[in-house]
PDB file of C-alpha atoms in Angstrom:
ATOM      1  CA  MET A   1     113.411  81.658  92.319  1.00  0.00           C
ATOM      2  CA  SER A   2     110.263  79.666  92.896  1.00  0.00           C
ATOM      3  CA  GLN A   3     107.261  80.229  90.693  1.00  0.00           C
ATOM      4  CA  GLN A   4     105.219  81.456  93.678  1.00  0.00           C
ATOM      5  CA  ILE A   5     107.819  84.101  94.549  1.00  0.00           C
ATOM      6  CA  GLU A   6     108.090  85.143  90.906  1.00  0.00           C
ATOM      7  CA  LYS A   7     104.309  85.482  90.691  1.00  0.00           C
ATOM      8  CA  GLU A   8     104.102  87.510  93.909  1.00  0.00           C
ATOM      9  CA  THR A   9     106.942  89.753  92.747  1.00  0.00           C
ATOM     10  CA  GLN A  10     105.250  90.348  89.386  1.00  0.00           C
ATOM     11  CA  VAL A  11     101.932  91.184  91.069  1.00  0.00           C
ATOM     12  CA  THR A  12     103.691  93.708  93.306  1.00  0.00           C
ATOM     13  CA  VAL A  13     105.547  95.325  90.399  1.00  0.00           C
ATOM     14  CA  ASP A  14     102.383  95.453  88.261  1.00  0.00           C
ATOM     15  CA  GLY A  15     100.521  96.994  91.200  1.00  0.00           C
ATOM     16  CA  SER A  16     103.173  99.616  91.697  1.00  0.00           C
ATOM     17  CA  VAL A  17     102.972 100.639  88.046  1.00  0.00           C
ATOM     18  CA  ARG A  18      99.168 100.921  88.234  1.00  0.00           C
ATOM     19  CA  PHE A  19      99.447 103.027  91.389  1.00  0.00           C
ATOM     20  CA  ALA A  20     102.058 105.253  89.734  1.00  0.00           C
ATOM     21  CA  GLN A  21      99.828 105.705  86.677  1.00  0.00           C
ATOM     22  CA  LYS A  22      96.912 106.707  88.913  1.00  0.00           C
ATOM     23  CA  ALA A  23      99.163 109.103  90.819  1.00  0.00           C
ATOM     24  CA  LEU A  24     100.239 110.747  87.579  1.00  0.00           C
ATOM     25  CA  ARG A  25      96.644 111.015  86.376  1.00  0.00           C
ATOM     26  CA  PHE A  26      95.569 112.667  89.646  1.00  0.00           C
ATOM     27  CA  HIS A  27      98.587 114.947  89.539  1.00  0.00           C
ATOM     28  CA  ARG A  28      97.626 116.123  86.040  1.00  0.00           C
ATOM     29  CA  GLN A  29      94.107 116.818  87.317  1.00  0.00           C
ATOM     30  CA  ALA A  30      95.572 118.875  90.203  1.00  0.00           C
ATOM     31  CA  ASP A  31      94.164 116.384  92.744  1.00  0.00           C
ATOM     32  CA  ARG A  32      97.273 116.490  94.893  1.00  0.00           C
ATOM     33  CA  LEU A  33      95.918 114.450  97.815  1.00  0.00           C
ATOM     34  CA  ASN A  34      95.086 111.455  95.635  1.00  0.00           C
ATOM     35  CA  ALA A  35      98.279 111.938  93.633  1.00  0.00           C
ATOM     36  CA  ILE A  36     100.321 111.646  96.831  1.00  0.00           C
ATOM     37  CA  LYS A  37      98.222 108.742  98.086  1.00  0.00           C
ATOM     38  CA  TYR A  38      98.786 106.662  94.970  1.00  0.00           C
ATOM     39  CA  ALA A  39     102.433 107.653  94.533  1.00  0.00           C
ATOM     40  CA  LYS A  40     103.099 106.496  98.102  1.00  0.00           C
ATOM     41  CA  LEU A  41     101.303 103.209  97.381  1.00  0.00           C
ATOM     42  CA  ALA A  42     103.547 102.750  94.344  1.00  0.00           C
ATOM     43  CA  VAL A  43     106.619 103.281  96.526  1.00  0.00           C
ATOM     44  CA  GLU A  44     105.318 100.824  99.102  1.00  0.00           C
ATOM     45  CA  CYS A  45     104.875  98.161  96.420  1.00  0.00           C
ATOM     46  CA  ALA A  46     108.237  98.773  94.779  1.00  0.00           C
ATOM     47  CA  PRO A  47     110.562 100.724  97.103  1.00  0.00           C
ATOM     48  CA  ASP A  48     113.533 100.131  94.795  1.00  0.00           C
ATOM     49  CA  ASN A  49     111.849 101.872  91.850  1.00  0.00           C
ATOM     50  CA  ASP A  50     113.573 105.227  91.500  1.00  0.00           C
ATOM     51  CA  ARG A  51     110.853 106.599  89.213  1.00  0.00           C
ATOM     52  CA  HIS A  52     108.206 106.211  91.901  1.00  0.00           C
ATOM     53  CA  TRP A  53     110.332 108.227  94.334  1.00  0.00           C
ATOM     54  CA  HIS A  54     110.944 110.822  91.613  1.00  0.00           C
ATOM     55  CA  LEU A  55     107.198 111.092  90.968  1.00  0.00           C
ATOM     56  CA  LEU A  56     106.606 111.829  94.658  1.00  0.00           C
ATOM     57  CA  GLY A  57     109.264 114.520  94.441  1.00  0.00           C
ATOM     58  CA  VAL A  58     107.604 116.133  91.435  1.00  0.00           C
ATOM     59  CA  ILE A  59     104.188 116.124  93.120  1.00  0.00           C
ATOM     60  CA  TYR A  60     105.546 117.747  96.272  1.00  0.00           C
ATOM     61  CA  GLN A  61     107.596 120.244  94.265  1.00  0.00           C
ATOM     62  CA  HIS A  62     104.476 121.355  92.387  1.00  0.00           C
ATOM     63  CA  GLN A  63     102.782 121.869  95.763  1.00  0.00           C
ATOM     64  CA  GLY A  64     105.616 124.163  96.780  1.00  0.00           C
ATOM     65  CA  ASN A  65     106.916 121.736  99.404  1.00  0.00           C
ATOM     66  CA  ASN A  66     110.513 121.846  98.260  1.00  0.00           C
ATOM     67  CA  GLU A  67     111.911 120.216 101.397  1.00  0.00           C
ATOM     68  CA  ALA A  68     109.789 117.070 100.928  1.00  0.00           C
ATOM     69  CA  ALA A  69     110.499 117.140  97.190  1.00  0.00           C
ATOM     70  CA  ALA A  70     114.250 117.242  97.820  1.00  0.00           C
ATOM     71  CA  ASN A  71     113.997 114.257 100.160  1.00  0.00           C
ATOM     72  CA  TYR A  72     112.152 112.194  97.533  1.00  0.00           C
ATOM     73  CA  PHE A  73     114.516 113.278  94.762  1.00  0.00           C
ATOM     74  CA  THR A  74     117.467 112.298  96.975  1.00  0.00           C
ATOM     75  CA  GLN A  75     115.949 108.857  97.489  1.00  0.00           C
ATOM     76  CA  ALA A  76     115.481 108.437  93.726  1.00  0.00           C
ATOM     77  CA  ILE A  77     119.112 109.382  93.112  1.00  0.00           C
ATOM     78  CA  ALA A  78     120.307 107.016  95.841  1.00  0.00           C
ATOM     79  CA  ILE A  79     118.584 104.153  94.035  1.00  0.00           C
ATOM     80  CA  ASN A  80     119.754 105.075  90.534  1.00  0.00           C
ATOM     81  CA  ASP A  81     122.225 107.924  90.294  1.00  0.00           C
ATOM     82  CA  GLN A  82     122.688 107.427  86.546  1.00  0.00           C
ATOM     83  CA  GLU A  83     119.064 108.228  85.753  1.00  0.00           C
ATOM     84  CA  PHE A  84     118.942 111.693  87.280  1.00  0.00           C
ATOM     85  CA  ILE A  85     122.425 113.109  86.780  1.00  0.00           C
TER      86      ILE A  85
END
């Protein structure tokens, strides 16, 4: 892998973690709109990260939107079935 690709990949992964941390912070403050916004940004940056999908599921579940939550949990399990079973 070239150094440029490695650098771009690392920036994307680091960004996804920062977005996920913000999402969790907003979720804990009951700011659901910003929690969803940042969790979705985390997923966009790192769509293969099962924990980001799981976080979206948790946020939607706490809103009472169980259908959306189930979809996000399903995506998390599809990426890493060992983590959530």
